[in-house]
Coordinates of C-alpha atoms in Angstrom, one line a residue:
M7 CA 15.3 5.2 2.6
I8 CA 17.5 1.8 3.1
D9 CA 16.6 -1.1 0.6
V10 CA 18.2 -4.2 2.7
L11 CA 19.3 -4.0 5.9
A12 CA 21.1 -6.9 7.8
L13 CA 21.7 -7.7 11.4
G14 CA 25.2 -9.6 12.1
E15 CA 28.5 -9.1 13.7
V16 CA 31.9 -7.1 11.7
M17 CA 34.4 -8.7 12.1
L18 CA 38.4 -7.9 11.1
R19 CA 40.0 -10.8 9.0
F20 CA 43.5 -11.2 9.0
D21 CA 45.0 -12.8 5.6
P22 CA 48.2 -14.5 5.6
G23 CA 47.9 -14.5 1.6
E24 CA 49.4 -17.5 0.6
G25 CA 51.2 -18.9 3.8
R26 CA 49.9 -19.5 7.2
I27 CA 48.9 -18.6 9.8
R28 CA 51.2 -20.1 12.6
T29 CA 53.9 -18.7 10.5
S30 CA 53.2 -15.4 9.0
R31 CA 55.2 -12.1 9.5
T32 CA 52.5 -10.0 8.2
F33 CA 48.9 -9.9 7.3
Q34 CA 45.9 -8.0 5.1
V35 CA 43.5 -6.6 7.1
W36 CA 39.6 -7.4 5.9
E37 CA 36.4 -6.5 7.4
G38 CA 33.5 -9.2 7.1
G39 CA 30.9 -11.3 8.9
G40 CA 28.5 -13.7 7.5
E41 CA 25.3 -11.0 7.1
Y42 CA 27.4 -8.1 6.6
N43 CA 28.7 -9.6 3.6
V44 CA 25.8 -9.9 2.1
V45 CA 24.8 -6.2 2.1
R46 CA 28.0 -5.3 1.3
G47 CA 27.9 -7.3 -2.1
L48 CA 24.2 -5.8 -2.7
R49 CA 25.9 -2.1 -2.3
R50 CA 29.2 -2.2 -4.3
C51 CA 28.4 -4.6 -6.5
F52 CA 24.2 -3.7 -7.3
G53 CA 23.9 -0.5 -6.2
L54 CA 21.4 -0.9 -3.7
R55 CA 21.4 1.2 -0.1
T56 CA 22.2 -0.7 2.3
A57 CA 23.0 -1.0 6.2
V58 CA 24.2 -3.1 9.0
V59 CA 22.8 -3.3 12.7
T60 CA 26.1 -4.6 14.8
A61 CA 27.9 -3.3 17.6
L62 CA 31.5 -2.5 18.1
A63 CA 33.3 -1.9 21.2
D64 CA 34.2 1.9 21.1
N65 CA 37.8 2.3 20.4
A66 CA 40.9 2.4 17.5
V67 CA 39.7 -1.2 16.1
G68 CA 36.6 -0.9 16.4
R69 CA 36.6 2.6 14.8
L70 CA 38.5 0.5 12.0
V71 CA 36.1 -2.1 11.3
E72 CA 33.3 1.1 10.7
E73 CA 36.2 3.0 8.5
L74 CA 36.6 -0.3 6.1
I75 CA 32.5 -0.5 6.6
L76 CA 32.4 3.0 4.9
Q77 CA 34.6 1.9 2.3
G78 CA 32.0 -0.6 1.3
G79 CA 29.4 2.8 0.9
V80 CA 27.6 0.3 3.8
D81 CA 25.4 2.6 6.3
T82 CA 26.7 2.7 9.5
S83 CA 24.2 4.9 11.4
L84 CA 22.8 2.0 12.9
I85 CA 25.8 0.4 14.7
R86 CA 25.4 0.9 18.3
W87 CA 29.1 1.3 20.4
A88 CA 29.8 -0.4 23.7
P89 CA 32.0 1.9 26.0
D90 CA 35.9 0.5 26.2
D91 CA 37.4 -0.7 29.1
G92 CA 40.7 -0.5 27.8
I93 CA 41.5 -4.2 28.0
G94 CA 38.2 -5.1 26.3
R95 CA 37.2 -7.3 29.6
T96 CA 33.5 -6.3 29.1
A97 CA 33.5 -5.3 25.6
R98 CA 35.4 -6.3 22.5
N99 CA 35.7 -6.5 18.9
G100 CA 35.7 -9.5 17.4
L101 CA 38.8 -11.1 14.8
N102 CA 39.3 -13.8 12.0
F103 CA 42.0 -15.4 11.3
V104 CA 41.5 -17.0 7.6
E105 CA 44.1 -18.8 5.5
R106 CA 42.9 -19.7 2.2
G107 CA 44.4 -23.4 1.7
Y108 CA 45.3 -24.6 -1.7
G109 CA 45.3 -27.9 -3.4
I110 CA 45.1 -30.8 -1.0
R111 CA 45.3 -28.3 2.6
G112 CA 41.6 -26.6 2.9
A113 CA 41.0 -23.3 4.0
L114 CA 41.2 -22.9 7.8
G115 CA 39.8 -20.5 9.8
V116 CA 40.7 -19.6 13.5
S117 CA 38.0 -16.9 14.7
D118 CA 38.5 -14.8 18.3
R119 CA 35.1 -13.4 18.6
A120 CA 34.2 -14.3 22.6
H121 CA 32.4 -11.7 24.7
T122 CA 32.3 -9.3 22.0
A123 CA 30.2 -6.3 22.0
V124 CA 27.5 -7.4 19.3
S125 CA 27.4 -10.7 21.3
Q126 CA 26.0 -8.8 23.8
L127 CA 22.9 -7.4 22.0
R128 CA 19.1 -8.2 23.7
K129 CA 16.2 -8.1 23.1
G130 CA 14.9 -4.3 23.6
D131 CA 18.2 -3.2 22.8
V132 CA 17.1 -1.4 19.2
D133 CA 13.8 -0.2 18.5
W134 CA 12.7 -2.4 15.7
D135 CA 9.2 -0.3 15.4
T136 CA 11.3 2.9 14.4
V137 CA 13.7 1.0 12.1
F138 CA 11.8 -0.5 10.0
A139 CA 8.8 2.5 10.1
D140 CA 11.5 4.0 7.8
G141 CA 11.1 2.2 4.6
V142 CA 13.2 -0.7 4.4
R143 CA 12.5 -3.6 1.3
W144 CA 14.5 -6.4 2.9
F145 CA 16.2 -7.7 5.9
H146 CA 18.8 -10.1 6.5
T147 CA 20.2 -12.0 9.2
G148 CA 21.3 -15.6 9.9
G149 CA 22.9 -18.7 12.0
I150 CA 26.5 -16.7 12.4
F151 CA 24.8 -13.7 14.1
A152 CA 22.0 -16.1 16.1
G153 CA 24.6 -18.5 17.3
L154 CA 26.6 -16.1 19.1
S155 CA 25.0 -15.7 22.6
D156 CA 21.8 -16.8 24.4
T157 CA 21.0 -13.5 23.6
T158 CA 21.7 -13.0 20.3
V159 CA 18.9 -15.6 19.4
D160 CA 16.1 -12.9 20.8
V161 CA 17.6 -10.3 19.6
A162 CA 17.3 -12.2 15.7
D163 CA 13.7 -13.2 17.0
E164 CA 12.5 -9.9 17.4
A165 CA 14.0 -8.3 14.5
M166 CA 12.7 -11.0 12.0
A167 CA 9.2 -10.8 13.4
A168 CA 9.3 -6.8 13.8
A169 CA 10.4 -6.8 10.0
R170 CA 7.4 -9.3 9.2
R171 CA 4.5 -7.0 10.9
H172 CA 5.8 -4.1 8.5
G173 CA 5.6 -6.1 5.3
V174 CA 9.2 -6.0 4.7
T175 CA 10.8 -9.4 2.9
V176 CA 12.8 -11.5 5.4
S177 CA 15.9 -13.7 4.4
Y178 CA 17.5 -16.0 6.9
D179 CA 20.8 -17.8 6.2
P180 CA 21.4 -20.9 8.5
N181 CA 25.3 -20.8 8.3
Y182 CA 25.9 -23.8 10.7
R183 CA 29.8 -22.7 12.4
P184 CA 30.7 -25.6 14.9
S185 CA 32.7 -23.4 17.1
L186 CA 29.5 -21.3 18.1
W187 CA 28.0 -24.1 19.8
A188 CA 30.4 -26.3 21.1
G189 CA 29.4 -26.6 24.9
R190 CA 25.8 -24.8 23.9
G191 CA 24.0 -27.7 22.8
G192 CA 25.9 -28.1 20.0
A193 CA 24.4 -29.2 16.1
D194 CA 21.0 -29.8 17.8
R195 CA 20.7 -26.4 19.7
A196 CA 21.7 -24.6 16.0
R197 CA 19.0 -26.8 14.4
E198 CA 16.4 -25.7 17.4
V199 CA 17.3 -22.2 16.9
D200 CA 17.2 -22.4 13.0
L201 CA 14.1 -23.8 12.7
R202 CA 12.9 -20.8 15.2
L203 CA 13.6 -18.3 12.8
A204 CA 13.4 -19.5 9.6
R205 CA 10.0 -19.8 10.4
H206 CA 9.7 -15.9 10.1
A207 CA 11.6 -16.2 6.4
D208 CA 10.5 -15.1 3.3
V209 CA 13.4 -16.5 1.9
V210 CA 15.9 -18.8 2.9
V211 CA 19.6 -19.3 1.9
G212 CA 21.4 -22.1 2.2
A213 CA 18.1 -24.2 2.7
L214 CA 19.8 -27.5 2.4
G215 CA 21.3 -26.5 6.0
L216 CA 17.8 -27.3 7.3
A217 CA 17.7 -31.1 6.3
G218 CA 18.7 -34.2 8.0
T219 CA 18.3 -34.0 12.2
H220 CA 21.0 -31.6 12.8
P221 CA 23.5 -29.2 10.6
G222 CA 26.2 -31.0 8.5
H223 CA 23.8 -34.0 8.9
G224 CA 25.5 -35.8 5.7
C225 CA 26.0 -35.3 1.8
I226 CA 23.4 -34.7 0.0
G227 CA 23.7 -35.9 -4.3
A228 CA 22.9 -33.8 -6.4
D229 CA 19.9 -36.3 -7.4
E230 CA 18.6 -35.7 -4.2
V231 CA 18.1 -31.7 -3.7
A232 CA 15.1 -31.2 -5.5
D233 CA 13.4 -33.9 -2.9
V234 CA 15.3 -32.5 0.3
L235 CA 14.8 -28.6 -0.6
A236 CA 10.6 -30.0 -0.9
S237 CA 11.0 -31.6 2.5
V238 CA 12.6 -28.9 3.6
S239 CA 9.9 -26.7 2.5
D240 CA 6.9 -28.9 4.7
L241 CA 8.7 -27.9 7.8
L242 CA 9.0 -23.8 6.8
P243 CA 4.7 -23.3 5.1
E244 CA 5.2 -19.4 5.0
A245 CA 8.9 -20.2 3.4
K246 CA 8.1 -18.2 -0.4
I247 CA 11.7 -18.9 -1.8
L248 CA 14.1 -22.1 -0.5
A249 CA 17.3 -21.7 -1.7
T250 CA 21.0 -23.0 -1.4
T251 CA 24.7 -22.8 -3.6
L252 CA 26.0 -26.6 -4.7
R253 CA 29.4 -27.2 -4.3
E254 CA 31.8 -30.2 -5.2
V255 CA 35.2 -29.6 -4.1
P256 CA 38.3 -31.6 -5.9
S257 CA 40.6 -29.2 -4.1
A258 CA 40.7 -25.8 -2.2
G259 CA 42.1 -24.3 -5.8
V260 CA 39.6 -26.1 -7.9
N261 CA 35.5 -26.7 -7.2
D262 CA 32.5 -27.1 -9.0
W263 CA 29.9 -24.3 -8.7
S264 CA 25.6 -24.3 -8.8
S265 CA 23.0 -23.4 -7.4
A266 CA 19.4 -24.8 -7.0
A267 CA 16.0 -23.2 -5.3
W268 CA 12.5 -24.1 -5.1
S269 CA 9.1 -22.0 -4.7
A270 CA 5.6 -22.6 -4.2
E271 CA 5.6 -20.8 -7.8
T272 CA 7.9 -22.3 -10.0
G273 CA 8.7 -25.9 -7.7
F274 CA 12.9 -26.9 -8.6
V275 CA 15.0 -24.6 -10.2
T276 CA 18.2 -24.8 -10.9
G277 CA 20.8 -22.0 -11.2
P278 CA 23.9 -22.6 -14.3
R279 CA 26.6 -24.7 -13.4
M280 CA 30.5 -23.5 -13.4
T281 CA 32.3 -26.8 -13.6
A282 CA 36.4 -26.9 -12.7
L283 CA 36.0 -23.1 -11.3
H284 CA 39.4 -22.1 -10.5
V285 CA 39.3 -20.5 -6.8
L286 CA 41.4 -18.1 -4.8
D287 CA 39.4 -17.6 -1.8
R288 CA 35.9 -18.8 -1.5
V289 CA 35.1 -17.4 2.0
G290 CA 32.2 -15.0 1.2
S291 CA 31.1 -16.8 -1.6
G292 CA 27.4 -18.5 0.0
D293 CA 27.3 -14.2 1.1
G294 CA 27.7 -13.5 -2.9
F295 CA 25.5 -16.0 -3.9
A296 CA 23.2 -14.6 -1.3
A297 CA 23.2 -10.8 -2.1
G298 CA 23.4 -11.8 -6.2
L299 CA 19.5 -13.7 -5.5
I300 CA 18.4 -11.1 -3.2
H301 CA 19.3 -8.0 -6.2
G302 CA 17.4 -10.7 -8.6
V303 CA 14.1 -10.7 -6.6
L304 CA 13.7 -7.4 -5.6
T305 CA 14.3 -6.9 -9.6
G306 CA 11.6 -8.6 -10.3
A307 CA 13.5 -11.3 -12.0
S308 CA 12.7 -15.0 -12.3
L309 CA 13.6 -17.2 -9.7
E310 CA 15.6 -18.9 -12.4
R311 CA 17.2 -15.3 -13.4
A312 CA 18.0 -14.2 -9.7
L313 CA 19.3 -18.2 -9.1
A314 CA 22.0 -16.9 -12.2
Y315 CA 23.2 -13.3 -10.6
G316 CA 23.4 -15.2 -7.3
T317 CA 25.4 -18.1 -8.7
A318 CA 27.7 -15.4 -10.9
H319 CA 28.3 -13.2 -7.9
G320 CA 29.1 -16.1 -5.4
A321 CA 32.2 -17.4 -8.3
L322 CA 33.4 -14.4 -9.0
V323 CA 33.5 -13.2 -5.3
M324 CA 36.1 -16.7 -5.0
T325 CA 37.9 -15.1 -7.1
T326 CA 39.7 -12.0 -5.3
P327 CA 40.8 -11.9 -1.7
G328 CA 39.2 -11.3 1.5
D329 CA 35.2 -12.1 2.6
V330 CA 33.8 -8.7 0.1
S331 CA 32.6 -8.8 -3.1
M332 CA 34.8 -7.1 -5.4
A333 CA 32.9 -8.1 -8.8
S334 CA 31.1 -5.7 -11.1
L335 CA 27.7 -5.9 -12.3
A336 CA 28.3 -5.4 -15.9
E337 CA 31.1 -8.7 -14.7
V338 CA 28.2 -10.4 -13.1
E339 CA 26.2 -10.1 -16.4
A340 CA 28.8 -10.7 -18.5
L341 CA 29.5 -13.8 -16.5
I342 CA 25.7 -14.9 -16.9
E343 CA 26.0 -14.7 -20.1
G344 CA 28.7 -16.6 -21.0
G345 CA 31.7 -14.3 -20.8
S346 CA 35.5 -15.2 -20.5
A347 CA 38.5 -14.0 -18.7
H348 CA 40.2 -12.4 -22.2
V349 CA 42.2 -9.6 -21.5
R350 CA 39.8 -6.6 -21.6
R351 CA 41.8 -3.3 -22.9

Protein backbone atom coordinates (compact mmCIF):
# COMPACT_ATOMS: atom_id res chain seq x y z
CA MET A 1 0.00 0.00 0.00
CA ILE A 2 1.20 3.52 -0.85
CA ASP A 3 0.95 6.29 1.72
CA VAL A 4 1.64 9.25 -0.60
CA LEU A 5 1.49 9.36 -4.39
CA ALA A 6 2.79 12.21 -6.55
CA LEU A 7 2.11 13.12 -10.17
CA GLY A 8 4.86 15.08 -11.89
CA GLU A 9 7.95 15.23 -14.08
CA VAL A 10 11.28 13.83 -12.88
CA MET A 11 14.27 15.39 -14.63
CA LEU A 12 18.02 14.96 -14.48
CA ARG A 13 19.60 17.92 -12.73
CA PHE A 14 23.11 18.90 -13.81
CA ASP A 15 24.94 20.73 -11.01
CA PRO A 16 28.23 22.59 -11.68
CA GLY A 17 28.92 22.90 -7.93
CA GLU A 18 30.44 26.27 -7.08
CA GLY A 19 30.96 27.08 -10.76
CA ARG A 20 28.85 28.45 -13.58
CA ILE A 21 26.87 26.46 -16.12
CA ARG A 22 28.47 28.24 -19.06
CA THR A 23 32.07 27.54 -17.95
CA SER A 24 31.82 24.13 -16.28
CA ARG A 25 33.77 21.09 -17.48
CA THR A 26 32.08 18.68 -15.06
CA PHE A 27 28.62 18.33 -13.53
CA GLN A 28 27.23 16.23 -10.71
CA VAL A 29 23.92 14.62 -11.64
CA TRP A 30 20.84 14.38 -9.42
CA GLU A 31 17.21 13.59 -10.04
CA GLY A 32 14.57 16.17 -9.20
CA GLY A 33 11.16 17.63 -9.89
CA GLY A 34 8.75 19.75 -7.88
CA GLU A 35 6.17 17.05 -7.21
CA TYR A 36 8.65 14.16 -7.03
CA ASN A 37 10.85 15.93 -4.48
CA VAL A 38 7.94 15.85 -2.02
CA VAL A 39 7.48 12.07 -2.09
CA ARG A 40 11.26 11.55 -2.12
CA GLY A 41 11.52 13.53 1.12
CA LEU A 42 8.56 11.72 2.66
CA ARG A 43 10.23 8.39 1.90
CA ARG A 44 13.83 9.07 2.88
CA CYS A 45 13.34 11.43 5.80
CA PHE A 46 9.94 10.51 7.19
CA GLY A 47 9.78 6.82 6.29
CA LEU A 48 6.47 6.81 4.42
CA ARG A 49 5.76 4.50 1.49
CA THR A 50 5.65 6.66 -1.62
CA ALA A 51 5.34 6.39 -5.38
CA VAL A 52 5.45 8.68 -8.40
CA VAL A 53 3.35 8.72 -11.54
CA THR A 54 5.46 10.07 -14.39
CA ALA A 55 6.58 9.16 -17.90
CA LEU A 56 10.08 8.65 -19.28
CA ALA A 57 11.53 7.85 -22.67
CA ASP A 58 12.80 4.27 -22.61
CA ASN A 59 16.50 4.78 -23.22
CA ALA A 60 19.66 4.86 -21.12
CA VAL A 61 18.93 8.38 -19.83
CA GLY A 62 15.42 7.39 -18.76
CA ARG A 63 16.77 4.30 -17.06
CA LEU A 64 19.30 6.49 -15.20
CA VAL A 65 16.40 8.59 -13.89
CA GLU A 66 14.66 5.38 -12.83
CA GLU A 67 17.81 4.18 -11.05
CA LEU A 68 18.07 7.45 -9.11
CA ILE A 69 14.39 7.26 -8.14
CA LEU A 70 14.94 3.71 -6.90
CA GLN A 71 17.92 4.87 -4.84
CA GLY A 72 15.56 7.35 -3.22
CA GLY A 73 13.23 4.53 -2.20
CA VAL A 74 10.28 5.79 -4.25
CA ASP A 75 8.13 3.13 -5.96
CA THR A 76 8.58 3.20 -9.75
CA SER A 77 5.84 0.75 -10.72
CA LEU A 78 3.56 3.53 -12.00
CA ILE A 79 6.12 5.02 -14.41
CA ARG A 80 4.90 4.98 -18.01
CA TRP A 81 7.63 4.22 -20.56
CA ALA A 82 7.49 5.92 -23.97
CA PRO A 83 9.21 4.21 -26.93
CA ASP A 84 12.58 5.73 -27.83
CA ASP A 85 13.14 6.69 -31.47
CA GLY A 86 16.89 7.14 -31.03
CA ILE A 87 17.10 10.93 -31.16
CA GLY A 88 14.21 12.22 -29.03
CA ARG A 89 12.10 13.35 -31.97
CA THR A 90 8.84 12.01 -30.48
CA ALA A 91 9.62 11.76 -26.76
CA ARG A 92 12.59 12.63 -24.59
CA ASN A 93 13.65 13.04 -20.98
CA GLY A 94 13.91 16.41 -19.27
CA LEU A 95 17.21 18.02 -18.26
CA ASN A 96 17.67 20.83 -15.76
CA PHE A 97 20.93 22.75 -15.35
CA VAL A 98 21.08 24.65 -12.05
CA GLU A 99 23.79 26.80 -10.51
CA ARG A 100 23.40 27.65 -6.84
CA GLY A 101 24.39 31.31 -6.79
CA TYR A 102 26.61 33.01 -4.25
CA GLY A 103 26.36 36.37 -2.47
CA ILE A 104 24.99 38.95 -4.87
CA ARG A 105 24.72 36.35 -7.67
CA GLY A 106 21.38 34.55 -7.49
CA ALA A 107 20.68 30.94 -8.39
CA LEU A 108 20.12 30.22 -12.07
CA GLY A 109 18.13 27.42 -13.69
CA VAL A 110 18.26 26.52 -17.38
CA SER A 111 15.77 23.78 -18.22
CA ASP A 112 15.66 21.66 -21.37
CA ARG A 113 12.28 20.00 -21.07
CA ALA A 114 10.13 20.61 -24.14
CA HIS A 115 8.44 17.58 -25.75
CA THR A 116 9.28 15.26 -22.87
CA ALA A 117 7.47 11.97 -22.46
CA VAL A 118 5.60 13.18 -19.38
CA SER A 119 4.40 16.36 -21.11
CA GLN A 120 2.56 14.13 -23.58
CA LEU A 121 0.43 12.36 -20.98
CA ARG A 122 -3.25 12.64 -21.79
CA LYS A 123 -6.51 12.19 -19.96
CA GLY A 124 -7.35 8.49 -19.90
CA ASP A 125 -3.72 7.27 -20.05
CA VAL A 126 -3.76 6.33 -16.33
CA ASP A 127 -6.52 4.27 -14.70
CA TRP A 128 -6.80 6.48 -11.63
CA ASP A 129 -9.68 4.56 -10.09
CA THR A 130 -7.52 1.44 -9.98
CA VAL A 131 -4.55 3.41 -8.62
CA PHE A 132 -6.54 4.97 -5.78
CA ALA A 133 -8.52 1.83 -4.97
CA ASP A 134 -5.30 0.31 -3.62
CA GLY A 135 -5.30 2.29 -0.36
CA VAL A 136 -3.40 5.49 -1.22
CA ARG A 137 -3.72 7.94 1.68
CA TRP A 138 -2.51 11.20 0.08
CA PHE A 139 -2.12 12.51 -3.48
CA HIS A 140 0.12 15.45 -4.41
CA THR A 141 0.61 17.36 -7.64
CA GLY A 142 1.23 20.95 -8.67
CA GLY A 143 1.50 23.75 -11.14
CA ILE A 144 4.80 22.57 -12.61
CA PHE A 145 3.25 19.36 -13.92
CA ALA A 146 0.10 21.22 -14.97
CA GLY A 147 2.22 23.75 -16.86
CA LEU A 148 4.10 21.22 -18.98
CA SER A 149 1.51 21.17 -21.76
CA ASP A 150 -2.15 21.72 -22.53
CA THR A 151 -2.85 18.00 -21.95
CA THR A 152 -1.20 17.74 -18.53
CA VAL A 153 -3.73 20.19 -17.09
CA ASP A 154 -6.49 17.71 -17.90
CA VAL A 155 -4.45 14.81 -16.49
CA ALA A 156 -3.99 16.64 -13.19
CA ASP A 157 -7.68 17.53 -13.07
CA GLU A 158 -8.68 13.92 -13.78
CA ALA A 159 -6.30 12.55 -11.15
CA MET A 160 -7.32 15.00 -8.42
CA ALA A 161 -11.02 14.39 -9.04
CA ALA A 162 -10.48 10.61 -8.86
CA ALA A 163 -8.53 10.97 -5.62
CA ARG A 164 -11.37 12.93 -4.07
CA ARG A 165 -13.89 10.27 -5.16
CA HIS A 166 -11.83 7.65 -3.32
CA GLY A 167 -11.54 9.71 -0.13
CA VAL A 168 -7.83 10.42 -0.64
CA THR A 169 -6.45 13.66 0.81
CA VAL A 170 -5.29 15.90 -2.05
CA SER A 171 -2.62 18.59 -1.99
CA TYR A 172 -1.63 21.06 -4.69
CA ASP A 173 1.30 23.47 -5.03
CA PRO A 174 0.84 26.30 -7.58
CA ASN A 175 4.64 26.47 -8.11
CA TYR A 176 4.57 28.99 -10.97
CA ARG A 177 7.40 28.77 -13.54
CA PRO A 178 7.24 31.62 -16.10
CA SER A 179 9.23 29.61 -18.65
CA LEU A 180 6.51 26.94 -18.80
CA TRP A 181 3.81 29.47 -19.66
CA ALA A 182 5.72 31.68 -22.10
CA GLY A 183 3.78 31.76 -25.36
CA ARG A 184 0.92 29.80 -23.76
CA GLY A 185 -1.05 32.53 -22.06
CA GLY A 186 1.55 33.58 -19.52
CA ALA A 187 0.70 34.35 -15.91
CA ASP A 188 -3.00 34.86 -16.61
CA ARG A 189 -3.38 31.35 -18.02
CA ALA A 190 -1.32 29.90 -15.17
CA ARG A 191 -3.63 31.57 -12.64
CA GLU A 192 -6.71 30.19 -14.41
CA VAL A 193 -5.26 26.67 -14.28
CA ASP A 194 -4.18 26.98 -10.65
CA LEU A 195 -7.64 28.02 -9.51
CA ARG A 196 -9.26 25.23 -11.54
CA LEU A 197 -7.02 22.57 -9.97
CA ALA A 198 -6.69 23.99 -6.46
CA ARG A 199 -10.46 23.69 -6.04
CA HIS A 200 -9.92 19.92 -5.85
CA ALA A 201 -7.35 20.26 -3.05
CA ASP A 202 -7.75 19.73 0.68
CA VAL A 203 -4.32 21.27 1.28
CA VAL A 204 -2.71 24.01 -0.80
CA VAL A 205 1.02 24.47 -0.31
CA GLY A 206 2.46 27.75 -1.56
CA ALA A 207 -0.96 29.33 -1.17
CA LEU A 208 0.40 32.88 -1.40
CA GLY A 209 0.98 32.08 -5.06
CA LEU A 210 -2.78 32.33 -5.54
CA ALA A 211 -2.96 35.89 -4.19
CA GLY A 212 -3.30 38.92 -6.44
CA THR A 213 -4.40 38.99 -10.04
CA HIS A 214 -1.64 36.72 -11.37
CA PRO A 215 1.35 34.68 -10.09
CA GLY A 216 4.14 36.90 -8.88
CA HIS A 217 1.69 39.81 -8.63
CA GLY A 218 3.70 41.58 -5.96
CA CYS A 219 5.66 41.32 -2.75
CA ILE A 220 3.54 40.46 0.29
CA GLY A 221 4.74 41.91 3.59
CA ALA A 222 4.90 39.81 6.74
CA ASP A 223 2.10 41.82 8.30
CA GLU A 224 -0.17 41.08 5.30
CA VAL A 225 0.16 37.28 5.21
CA ALA A 226 -2.80 36.52 7.52
CA ASP A 227 -5.19 38.69 5.52
CA VAL A 228 -3.93 37.38 2.20
CA LEU A 229 -4.37 33.73 3.24
CA ALA A 230 -7.88 34.56 4.40
CA SER A 231 -8.63 36.09 0.99
CA VAL A 232 -7.31 32.96 -0.74
CA SER A 233 -9.60 30.85 1.45
CA ASP A 234 -12.54 32.76 -0.05
CA LEU A 235 -11.44 31.55 -3.50
CA LEU A 236 -11.10 27.94 -2.31
CA PRO A 237 -13.97 27.23 0.10
CA GLU A 238 -13.29 23.45 0.05
CA ALA A 239 -9.66 23.76 1.13
CA LYS A 240 -8.96 22.69 4.71
CA ILE A 241 -5.40 24.03 4.99
CA LEU A 242 -3.61 26.83 3.16
CA ALA A 243 0.12 26.89 3.85
CA THR A 244 3.10 28.88 2.63
CA THR A 245 6.78 29.36 3.15
CA LEU A 246 8.04 32.85 3.99
CA ARG A 247 11.47 33.83 2.75
CA GLU A 248 13.56 36.98 2.72
CA VAL A 249 16.74 36.90 0.65
CA PRO A 250 19.48 39.29 1.78
CA SER A 251 21.86 37.24 -0.39
CA ALA A 252 21.96 33.92 -2.22
CA GLY A 253 23.80 32.36 0.72
CA VAL A 254 21.81 33.83 3.62
CA ASN A 255 18.02 33.65 3.86
CA ASP A 256 15.45 34.40 6.54
CA TRP A 257 13.07 31.43 6.53
CA SER A 258 9.70 30.77 8.11
CA SER A 259 6.17 29.63 7.30
CA ALA A 260 2.50 30.26 7.98
CA ALA A 261 -0.83 28.56 7.44
CA TRP A 262 -4.55 29.06 7.73
CA SER A 263 -7.28 26.55 8.46
CA ALA A 264 -10.94 26.97 9.29
CA GLU A 265 -10.31 25.15 12.57
CA THR A 266 -7.27 27.10 13.80
CA GLY A 267 -7.34 30.36 11.90
CA PHE A 268 -3.91 31.87 11.15
CA VAL A 269 -0.88 29.98 12.50
CA THR A 270 2.82 30.74 12.11
CA GLY A 271 5.77 28.38 11.99
CA PRO A 272 9.20 28.78 13.57
CA ARG A 273 11.30 31.66 12.30
CA MET A 274 14.91 30.96 11.28
CA THR A 275 16.86 34.13 10.64
CA ALA A 276 20.16 34.39 8.77
CA LEU A 277 19.94 30.77 7.63
CA HIS A 278 23.06 29.84 5.68
CA VAL A 279 22.11 28.30 2.35
CA LEU A 280 24.19 25.92 0.26
CA ASP A 281 21.47 25.16 -2.31
CA ARG A 282 17.93 26.51 -1.99
CA VAL A 283 16.38 24.47 -4.81
CA GLY A 284 13.87 21.99 -3.44
CA SER A 285 13.41 23.71 -0.08
CA GLY A 286 9.74 24.48 -0.76
CA ASP A 287 9.20 20.84 -1.65
CA GLY A 288 10.96 19.88 1.57
CA PHE A 289 8.54 22.14 3.42
CA ALA A 290 5.61 20.41 1.73
CA ALA A 291 6.94 16.99 2.72
CA GLY A 292 7.30 17.96 6.37
CA LEU A 293 3.86 19.55 6.44
CA ILE A 294 2.27 16.44 4.91
CA HIS A 295 4.07 14.22 7.42
CA GLY A 296 2.72 16.33 10.27
CA VAL A 297 -0.85 16.27 8.99
CA LEU A 298 -0.77 12.51 8.28
CA THR A 299 0.50 11.76 11.79
CA GLY A 300 -2.25 13.85 13.40
CA ALA A 301 0.03 16.63 14.63
CA SER A 302 -1.35 20.09 15.27
CA LEU A 303 -1.10 22.54 12.39
CA GLU A 304 1.57 24.45 14.31
CA ARG A 305 3.63 21.26 14.73
CA ALA A 306 3.11 20.34 11.06
CA LEU A 307 4.45 23.77 10.09
CA ALA A 308 7.46 23.16 12.32
CA TYR A 309 8.17 19.86 10.55
CA GLY A 310 7.90 21.58 7.19
CA THR A 311 10.02 24.59 8.14
CA ALA A 312 12.78 22.50 9.71
CA HIS A 313 12.88 19.99 6.87
CA GLY A 314 12.94 22.74 4.23
CA ALA A 315 15.78 24.44 6.10
CA LEU A 316 17.83 21.24 6.18
CA VAL A 317 17.23 20.66 2.46
CA MET A 318 18.99 23.99 1.87
CA THR A 319 22.15 22.72 3.61
CA THR A 320 22.92 20.01 1.03
CA PRO A 321 23.37 20.04 -2.76
CA GLY A 322 20.71 18.86 -5.19
CA ASP A 323 16.93 19.06 -5.15
CA VAL A 324 16.26 16.14 -2.83
CA SER A 325 16.33 15.78 0.94
CA MET A 326 19.34 14.25 2.68
CA ALA A 327 17.96 14.98 6.17
CA SER A 328 16.92 12.44 8.78
CA LEU A 329 13.85 12.62 10.98
CA ALA A 330 16.11 12.85 14.04
CA GLU A 331 17.79 15.93 12.54
CA VAL A 332 14.44 17.53 11.75
CA GLU A 333 13.14 16.96 15.28
CA ALA A 334 16.39 18.19 16.83
CA LEU A 335 16.16 21.41 14.80
CA ILE A 336 12.55 21.90 15.88
CA GLU A 337 13.64 21.56 19.48
CA GLY A 338 16.40 24.15 19.03
CA GLY A 339 19.27 21.92 17.98
CA SER A 340 22.58 23.47 16.94
CA ALA A 341 25.30 22.70 14.42
CA HIS A 342 27.72 21.27 17.00
CA VAL A 343 29.83 18.28 16.01
CA ARG A 344 28.26 14.88 16.81
CA ARG A 345 30.82 12.11 17.50
